[in-house]
Coordinates of C-alpha atoms in Angstrom, one line a residue:
M1 CA 110.1 99.0 86.8
S2 CA 108.4 97.4 83.7
T3 CA 106.8 93.7 84.6
E4 CA 105.5 93.0 81.1
T5 CA 104.9 89.2 80.8
I6 CA 106.9 87.0 78.5
E7 CA 106.0 83.5 78.0
S8 CA 109.1 82.6 80.1
V9 CA 108.8 79.0 81.1
I10 CA 108.5 75.4 79.6
P11 CA 107.3 72.5 81.7
P12 CA 110.2 70.2 83.0
K13 CA 110.3 67.1 80.6
G14 CA 113.8 66.5 80.1
K15 CA 116.4 69.3 79.7
P16 CA 115.7 71.7 76.9
K17 CA 118.4 72.1 74.3
W18 CA 119.9 75.4 75.7
L19 CA 120.8 73.3 78.8
R20 CA 123.1 70.8 76.8
V21 CA 126.7 71.6 76.9
K22 CA 129.8 70.4 75.3
L23 CA 132.3 68.5 77.2
P24 CA 135.3 70.9 78.2
T25 CA 138.3 70.8 75.9
G26 CA 141.3 73.0 75.1
K27 CA 145.1 73.2 76.1
K28 CA 144.5 75.0 79.4
Y29 CA 141.6 72.8 80.4
T30 CA 143.7 69.5 79.8
Q31 CA 146.7 70.8 81.6
L32 CA 144.8 71.9 84.8
R33 CA 142.6 68.6 84.8
G34 CA 145.8 66.7 84.6
L35 CA 147.2 68.8 87.6
V36 CA 144.1 68.3 89.7
D37 CA 144.1 64.6 89.0
K38 CA 147.8 64.1 90.0
Y39 CA 147.7 66.1 93.0
N40 CA 144.2 65.1 94.2
L41 CA 143.2 68.9 94.1
H42 CA 139.8 69.5 95.4
T43 CA 137.8 72.0 93.3
I44 CA 134.2 72.6 93.3
C45 CA 134.4 72.8 89.4
T46 CA 135.2 69.4 89.3
S47 CA 133.1 67.8 92.0
G48 CA 130.0 70.0 91.2
S49 CA 130.3 69.0 87.5
C50 CA 130.1 72.8 86.6
P51 CA 128.9 73.2 83.0
N52 CA 131.1 76.2 82.8
M53 CA 134.5 74.3 83.9
G54 CA 136.3 74.5 80.7
E55 CA 135.6 78.1 80.0
C56 CA 136.3 79.2 83.6
W57 CA 139.8 77.1 83.7
G58 CA 140.6 78.5 80.3
E59 CA 140.5 82.0 81.7
G60 CA 142.4 81.3 85.1
T61 CA 139.5 80.8 87.2
A62 CA 138.7 78.2 89.3
T63 CA 136.6 77.7 93.0
F64 CA 137.4 75.7 96.0
M65 CA 135.5 74.8 99.1
I66 CA 136.8 74.8 102.6
L67 CA 135.8 73.6 106.0
G68 CA 135.1 70.0 104.8
N69 CA 132.5 68.5 102.7
I70 CA 129.8 68.2 105.3
C71 CA 127.0 70.9 105.9
T72 CA 125.1 71.7 109.1
R73 CA 122.3 73.0 107.1
S74 CA 119.9 70.9 104.9
C75 CA 119.1 73.2 102.1
G76 CA 116.3 71.7 99.7
F77 CA 118.6 72.6 96.5
C78 CA 121.9 71.9 97.3
G79 CA 123.9 68.6 96.7
V80 CA 126.5 69.0 99.4
K81 CA 126.0 66.2 102.3
T82 CA 124.1 67.4 105.5
G83 CA 125.3 65.8 108.7
R84 CA 127.9 66.1 111.4
P85 CA 131.0 67.8 110.2
E86 CA 134.4 66.5 110.7
D87 CA 136.9 68.2 112.8
L88 CA 138.6 71.3 111.1
D89 CA 141.8 70.7 109.2
W90 CA 144.1 73.7 110.2
E91 CA 146.6 72.8 107.3
E92 CA 143.7 73.8 104.8
P93 CA 144.5 77.1 104.2
E94 CA 148.0 76.1 103.0
K95 CA 146.7 73.4 101.0
V96 CA 144.1 75.5 98.9
A97 CA 147.0 78.2 98.6
R98 CA 149.2 75.5 97.1
S99 CA 146.6 74.2 94.7
I100 CA 146.2 77.7 93.4
K101 CA 150.0 78.1 92.9
L102 CA 150.2 74.7 91.2
M103 CA 146.9 75.6 88.9
S104 CA 148.7 79.1 88.2
I105 CA 145.2 80.4 89.1
K106 CA 144.6 84.2 88.3
H107 CA 141.3 84.7 90.2
A108 CA 140.1 82.3 92.7
V109 CA 136.7 82.0 94.3
I110 CA 136.6 80.5 97.9
T111 CA 133.4 78.9 99.3
S112 CA 132.5 76.7 102.2
V113 CA 129.8 74.6 103.9
D114 CA 127.9 76.2 106.7
R115 CA 129.6 75.2 110.1
D116 CA 127.0 76.4 112.5
D117 CA 128.7 73.7 114.8
I118 CA 131.6 75.8 116.0
K119 CA 131.7 79.0 117.9
D120 CA 133.3 81.2 115.2
M121 CA 131.2 79.4 112.5
G122 CA 134.5 78.9 110.6
S123 CA 135.1 82.5 110.1
I124 CA 138.7 82.3 111.5
M125 CA 139.5 79.6 109.1
W126 CA 138.2 81.6 106.4
A127 CA 140.2 84.5 107.3
E128 CA 143.5 82.3 107.5
T129 CA 142.6 80.9 104.1
V130 CA 142.6 84.3 102.5
K131 CA 146.0 85.1 104.2
A132 CA 147.7 82.0 103.0
I133 CA 146.4 82.5 99.5
R134 CA 147.9 85.9 99.7
R135 CA 151.3 85.0 100.9
M136 CA 151.8 82.1 98.4
N137 CA 149.7 83.9 95.3
P138 CA 150.1 87.7 95.7
T139 CA 149.2 88.6 92.4
T140 CA 145.8 86.2 92.5
T141 CA 142.8 88.2 93.0
L142 CA 140.1 86.6 95.2
E143 CA 136.2 86.2 95.7
T144 CA 134.8 85.0 99.0
L145 CA 131.5 83.2 98.8
I146 CA 130.5 83.1 102.5
P147 CA 127.6 81.6 104.2
D148 CA 125.6 83.9 106.5
F149 CA 127.6 83.4 109.6
Q150 CA 124.0 83.6 111.3
G151 CA 124.2 87.5 110.5
I152 CA 126.9 87.7 113.6
E153 CA 128.9 90.8 112.9
T154 CA 132.2 89.5 114.8
H155 CA 132.2 86.7 112.0
L156 CA 131.7 89.1 109.2
D157 CA 134.3 91.7 110.2
R158 CA 137.0 88.7 110.0
I159 CA 136.0 88.9 106.1
I160 CA 136.0 92.5 105.8
A161 CA 139.5 92.8 107.4
V162 CA 141.5 90.3 105.1
A163 CA 140.0 92.5 102.1
P164 CA 138.9 90.0 99.2
E165 CA 138.4 91.8 96.2
V166 CA 134.7 90.6 96.3
V167 CA 132.7 89.2 99.0
S168 CA 129.7 87.0 97.9
H169 CA 126.7 85.9 99.6
N170 CA 123.8 84.1 97.6
M171 CA 120.2 84.9 98.0
E172 CA 119.6 81.7 96.2
T173 CA 115.6 82.4 95.8
V174 CA 112.8 85.0 96.3
K175 CA 111.4 85.7 99.6
R176 CA 108.4 83.7 99.5
L177 CA 110.3 80.5 98.8
T178 CA 113.5 81.1 101.1
R179 CA 111.9 78.7 104.1
E180 CA 111.2 75.9 101.7
V181 CA 114.5 76.3 99.7
R182 CA 116.9 77.4 102.3
I183 CA 115.3 76.1 105.4
Q184 CA 117.6 77.3 108.2
A185 CA 118.4 80.6 106.4
K186 CA 116.2 83.8 106.5
Y187 CA 115.6 86.3 103.7
E188 CA 116.0 89.5 105.8
R189 CA 119.2 88.1 107.3
S190 CA 121.0 87.4 104.3
L191 CA 120.2 91.1 103.0
G192 CA 121.5 92.1 106.2
V193 CA 124.6 90.4 105.8
L194 CA 125.2 91.9 102.3
K195 CA 124.3 95.2 103.4
Y196 CA 126.6 95.3 106.4
L197 CA 129.6 93.9 104.2
K198 CA 129.1 97.2 102.0
D199 CA 128.5 99.3 104.7
N200 CA 131.4 98.5 106.7
G201 CA 134.3 98.7 103.9
A202 CA 134.0 95.6 101.7
N203 CA 135.5 96.0 98.4
R204 CA 132.6 94.9 96.3
T205 CA 129.7 92.8 97.0
K206 CA 127.9 90.0 95.0
S207 CA 124.9 87.7 95.4
G208 CA 123.0 85.3 93.2
I209 CA 119.7 83.5 92.8
M210 CA 118.2 80.3 91.0
L211 CA 115.2 80.1 88.9
G212 CA 112.9 77.6 88.0
L213 CA 111.8 76.8 91.8
G214 CA 108.2 78.4 91.2
E215 CA 109.0 82.0 91.6
R216 CA 106.9 84.6 89.9
E217 CA 108.7 87.4 87.9
E218 CA 107.5 90.1 90.1
E219 CA 109.2 88.2 93.0
V220 CA 112.6 88.1 91.0
I221 CA 112.1 91.8 90.1
E222 CA 111.6 92.5 94.0
T223 CA 114.7 90.5 95.1
L224 CA 116.9 92.5 92.5
E225 CA 115.4 95.6 93.9
D226 CA 115.9 94.4 97.5
L227 CA 119.6 93.5 96.6
R228 CA 120.4 96.9 95.2
R229 CA 118.9 98.8 98.2
A230 CA 121.6 96.7 100.1
N231 CA 124.0 98.3 97.5
V232 CA 125.0 95.1 95.9
D233 CA 127.3 95.7 93.0
V234 CA 127.2 92.1 91.1
V235 CA 124.0 89.8 90.7
T236 CA 124.1 86.5 89.2
I237 CA 120.8 84.6 87.8
G238 CA 120.8 81.0 86.7
Q239 CA 118.4 77.9 86.2
Y240 CA 118.0 75.5 89.1
L241 CA 118.7 71.9 88.3
Q242 CA 118.0 69.2 90.7
P243 CA 121.0 67.2 92.0
S244 CA 119.0 64.2 93.1
K245 CA 115.5 62.9 93.4
K246 CA 115.7 63.8 97.1
H247 CA 115.9 67.4 96.3
L248 CA 113.7 69.8 95.3
P249 CA 112.0 69.5 91.7
V250 CA 112.5 71.8 88.7
K251 CA 109.2 73.4 88.5
E252 CA 109.9 75.2 85.2
F253 CA 112.8 75.8 82.9
I254 CA 113.4 79.6 82.0
L255 CA 113.5 80.6 78.4
P256 CA 116.6 82.4 77.3
E257 CA 114.7 85.4 76.3
Q258 CA 113.4 85.5 80.2
F259 CA 116.9 85.6 81.4
K260 CA 117.9 88.4 79.0
K261 CA 114.9 90.4 80.3
Y262 CA 116.0 89.9 83.9
E263 CA 119.6 90.9 82.8
E264 CA 118.1 94.2 81.5
I265 CA 116.2 94.9 84.3
G266 CA 119.2 94.4 86.6
L267 CA 121.4 96.6 84.6
K268 CA 118.7 99.3 84.8
L269 CA 118.7 99.2 88.4
G270 CA 122.4 100.0 88.4
F271 CA 124.1 96.7 89.0
R272 CA 127.8 96.7 88.0
H273 CA 127.6 93.2 86.7
V274 CA 124.6 90.9 85.6
E275 CA 125.2 87.6 84.6
S276 CA 122.0 86.0 83.7
G277 CA 121.5 82.9 81.9
A278 CA 120.3 79.0 82.0
L279 CA 124.0 77.8 82.8
V280 CA 125.1 80.8 84.9
R281 CA 126.6 79.7 88.3
S282 CA 127.9 82.0 91.2
S283 CA 131.4 81.9 90.0
Y284 CA 130.6 82.2 86.2
K285 CA 132.7 85.2 84.6
A286 CA 133.9 85.8 88.5
H287 CA 137.1 87.1 87.1
K288 CA 135.2 90.1 85.5
H289 CA 133.5 91.0 88.7
I290 CA 136.5 92.9 90.1
E291 CA 136.5 95.3 87.3

């Protein structure tokens, strides 16, 4: 695989022009925003101020987070609060299913915090949520963006058993930076999770990485090659943006030409879909990844 160098980065002195986005507009967005506000629906799209919210909502896609909003892990890139989580809300599966029905969502992405504090690590709630969505929204397709469940196969089997159209688990960064960026996670464990899912019947697997944390081009390519060896079908590649001053700083802004190069490399490696661009996030164009 060619590693011909492109002048691919600029120093992080203010966001470059390609990271500036217009406020979401359109009839579909306005309608859904009204429903979210009226019924106090919780989507990652709104709470995370996703730059692609208008586009995704217009295409009938939205992302929902389960298992509360406090994570047991303390990743250096993530804006979700770390601490002692609250007790599980066993009505949550029905609440998420109702939200999807109210919003007339065609393709839903479900994600969660890590729950290392409970024995099943939230995998039972995950399975119940998928079942509830299927009952109430039989035509809605699903992507489950899961944590690593510490690589415990019993928990992963629960996800495989409910058969979402896509099962996703993000690598987030290259091997060298994993300990700094993901702290409690392990690069090889995440690869193992993705391989186990595919080897044991997952319909389609997916992963994502962020750029701008100090990774080198050859390390990004190595990660893409590792993901293909794990038979991952879909990969997303986007620009890391610092959630607050407490989080890891942006080391560099990656140029659009470099994102395009990674897309071309990924397609040559054999991924079904490669979404690569500064504003790409895990759920970007997620409805297309079932094709």
